[in-house]
Coordinates of C-alpha atoms in Angstrom, one line a residue:
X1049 CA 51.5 134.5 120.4
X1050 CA 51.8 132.3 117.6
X1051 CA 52.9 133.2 114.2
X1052 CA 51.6 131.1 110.8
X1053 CA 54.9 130.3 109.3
X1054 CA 53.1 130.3 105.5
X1055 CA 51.1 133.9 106.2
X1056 CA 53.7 135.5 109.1
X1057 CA 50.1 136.7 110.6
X1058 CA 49.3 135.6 114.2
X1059 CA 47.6 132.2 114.4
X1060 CA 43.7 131.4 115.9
X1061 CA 43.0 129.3 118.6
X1062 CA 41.4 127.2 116.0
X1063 CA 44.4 127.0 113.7
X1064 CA 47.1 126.8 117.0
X1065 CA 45.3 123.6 118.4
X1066 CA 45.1 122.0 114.3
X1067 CA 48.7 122.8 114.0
X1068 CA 49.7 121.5 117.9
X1069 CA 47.6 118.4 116.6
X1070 CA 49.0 117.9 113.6
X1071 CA 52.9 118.1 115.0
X1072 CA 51.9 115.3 117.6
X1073 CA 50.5 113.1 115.3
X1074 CA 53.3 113.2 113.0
X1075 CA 56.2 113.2 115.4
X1076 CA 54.4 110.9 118.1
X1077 CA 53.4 108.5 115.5
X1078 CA 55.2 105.0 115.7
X1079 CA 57.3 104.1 112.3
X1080 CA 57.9 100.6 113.7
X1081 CA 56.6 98.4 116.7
X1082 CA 58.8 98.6 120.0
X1083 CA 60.5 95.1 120.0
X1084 CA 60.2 93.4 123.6
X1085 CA 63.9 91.7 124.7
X1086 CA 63.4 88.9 126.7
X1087 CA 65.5 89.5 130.3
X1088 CA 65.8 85.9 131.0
X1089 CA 66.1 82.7 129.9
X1090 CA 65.4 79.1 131.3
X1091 CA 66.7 76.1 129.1
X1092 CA 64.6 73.1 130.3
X1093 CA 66.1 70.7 127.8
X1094 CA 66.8 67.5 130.3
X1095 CA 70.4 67.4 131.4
X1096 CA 72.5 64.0 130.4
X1097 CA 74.2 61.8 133.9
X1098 CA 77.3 61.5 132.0
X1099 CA 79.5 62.1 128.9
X1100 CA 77.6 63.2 125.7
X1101 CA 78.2 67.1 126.3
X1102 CA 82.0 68.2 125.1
X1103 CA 83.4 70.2 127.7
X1104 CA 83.6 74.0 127.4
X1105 CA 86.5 75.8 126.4
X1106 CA 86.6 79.1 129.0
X1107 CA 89.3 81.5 128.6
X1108 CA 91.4 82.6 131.8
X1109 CA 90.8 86.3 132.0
X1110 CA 92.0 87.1 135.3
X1111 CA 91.3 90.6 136.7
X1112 CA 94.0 90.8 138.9
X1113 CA 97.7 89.7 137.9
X1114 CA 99.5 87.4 139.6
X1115 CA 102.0 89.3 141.1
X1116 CA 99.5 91.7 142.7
X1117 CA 97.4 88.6 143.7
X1118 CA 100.8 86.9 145.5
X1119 CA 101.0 90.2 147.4
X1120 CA 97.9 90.3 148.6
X1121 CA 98.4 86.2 149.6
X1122 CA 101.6 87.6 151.6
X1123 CA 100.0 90.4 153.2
X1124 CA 96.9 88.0 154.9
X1125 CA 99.3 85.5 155.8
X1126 CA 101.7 88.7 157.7
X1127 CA 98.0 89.9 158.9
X1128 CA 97.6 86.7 160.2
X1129 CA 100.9 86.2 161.9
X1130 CA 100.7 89.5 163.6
X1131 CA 97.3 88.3 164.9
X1132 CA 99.0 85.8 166.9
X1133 CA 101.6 87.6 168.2
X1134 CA 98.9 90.8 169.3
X1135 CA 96.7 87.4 170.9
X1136 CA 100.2 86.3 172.8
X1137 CA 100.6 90.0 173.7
X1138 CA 97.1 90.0 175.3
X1139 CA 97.4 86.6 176.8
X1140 CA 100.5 87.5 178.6
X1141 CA 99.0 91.3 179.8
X1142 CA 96.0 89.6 180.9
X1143 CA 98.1 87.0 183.1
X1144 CA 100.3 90.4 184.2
X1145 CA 97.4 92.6 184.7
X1146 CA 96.3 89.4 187.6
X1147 CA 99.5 89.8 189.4
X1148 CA 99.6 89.7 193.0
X1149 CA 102.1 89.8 196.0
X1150 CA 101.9 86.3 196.6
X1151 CA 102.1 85.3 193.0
X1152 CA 105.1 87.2 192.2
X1153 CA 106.9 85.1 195.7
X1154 CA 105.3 82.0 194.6
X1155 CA 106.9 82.4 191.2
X1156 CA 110.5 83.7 191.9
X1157 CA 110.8 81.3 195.0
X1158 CA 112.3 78.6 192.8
X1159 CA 114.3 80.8 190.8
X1160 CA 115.6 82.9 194.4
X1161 CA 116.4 79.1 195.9
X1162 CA 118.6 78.0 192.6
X1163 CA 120.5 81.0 192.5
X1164 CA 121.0 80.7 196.7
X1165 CA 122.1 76.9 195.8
X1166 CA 124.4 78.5 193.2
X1167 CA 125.7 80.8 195.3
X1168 CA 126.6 78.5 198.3
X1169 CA 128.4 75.5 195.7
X1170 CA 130.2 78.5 193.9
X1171 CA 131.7 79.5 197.1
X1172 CA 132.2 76.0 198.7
X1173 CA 134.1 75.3 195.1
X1174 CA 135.8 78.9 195.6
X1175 CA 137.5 77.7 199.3
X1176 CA 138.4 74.5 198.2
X1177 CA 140.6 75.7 195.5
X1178 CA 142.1 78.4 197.5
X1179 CA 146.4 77.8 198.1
X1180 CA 147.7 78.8 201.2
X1181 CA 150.6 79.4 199.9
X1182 CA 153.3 82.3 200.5
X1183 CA 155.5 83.0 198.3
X1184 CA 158.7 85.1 200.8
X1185 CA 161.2 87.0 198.6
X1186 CA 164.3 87.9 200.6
X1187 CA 166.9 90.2 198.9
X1188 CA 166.5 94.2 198.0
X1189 CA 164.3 95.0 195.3
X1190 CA 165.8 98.1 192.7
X1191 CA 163.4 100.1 190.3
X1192 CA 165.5 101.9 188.5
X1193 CA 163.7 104.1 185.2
X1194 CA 165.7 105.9 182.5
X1195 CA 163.8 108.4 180.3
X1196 CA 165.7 109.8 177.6
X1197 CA 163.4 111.9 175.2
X1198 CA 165.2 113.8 172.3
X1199 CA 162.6 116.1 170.4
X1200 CA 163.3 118.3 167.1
X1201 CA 160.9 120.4 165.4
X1202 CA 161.8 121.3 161.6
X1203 CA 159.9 123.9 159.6
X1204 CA 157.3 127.2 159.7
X1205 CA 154.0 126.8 158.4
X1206 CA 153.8 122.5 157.8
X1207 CA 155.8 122.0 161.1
X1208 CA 157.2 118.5 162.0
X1209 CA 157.9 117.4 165.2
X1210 CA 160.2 114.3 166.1
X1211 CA 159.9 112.4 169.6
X1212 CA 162.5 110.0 170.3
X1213 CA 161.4 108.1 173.4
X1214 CA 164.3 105.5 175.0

């Protein structure tokens, strides 16, 4: 139910839909034209080959400092490098993961034969240098030890012990 602000009575239909019209028509109403922005623009002015156009002056606004951005420099290169070592890794489990029994003979063969070459010339070297010599020692042989251990304690509670060993 409406109420006729000027009167404070209840409204009519009549006077509700002259007073509904009137607020639309005066709040609705356009004061100025909606201006249109243009949201492009094309320059088609003909471009010169060369020279006649100053350069541009265009500020340096980084977004990222260049501390931050020698980080991040540091951290692809590391990325990079660990790469290369987790490809190595790979490579060499791949080659492991292939092993067989005859592989593993074929490959320490060489390495079993040098160390049996090694072996043999270390002893060969070993005999050859080898005296035959005796060394006889006639006469008696004395051991004779003396101990003489003189100890002295002085005191009660910070107690000090002396060892004289001869």
């Amino acid at each position: 139910m409406d109420l006729n602000p000027a009167t404070g009575r209840p409204m009519s239909d009549s006077e509700a839909a002259a007073e509904a019209r009137r607020i639309i028509e005066t709040e609705l109403r356009p004061e100025q034209p909606v201006r249109q922005f243009p949201t492009s623009f094309r320059d088609d002015s003909t471009v010169p080959a060369y020279g006649g156009t100053p350069p541009v002056h265009q500020d340096d606004r980084r977004i990222v400092p260049a501390w931050a951005a020698g980080i991040a420099v540091a951290s692809v290169g590391v990325g990079a490098g660990v790469t290369g070592i987790g490809c190595g890794a790979w490579l060499v489990l791949q080659g492991l993961a292939s092993v067989s029994l005859a592989g593993v003979l074929m490959v320490t063969l060489p390495f079993a034969g040098l160390a049996m070459a090694a072996t043999a010339i270390g002893g060969a070297i070993s005999r050859a240098r080898s005296a035959t010599t005796k060394n006889i020692y006639e006469g008696p042989v004395t051991h004779h030890t003396e101990i003489h251990n003189n100890s002295s304690t002085h005191g009660m509670f910070f107690a000090r012990t002396r060892n004289d060993v001869r």
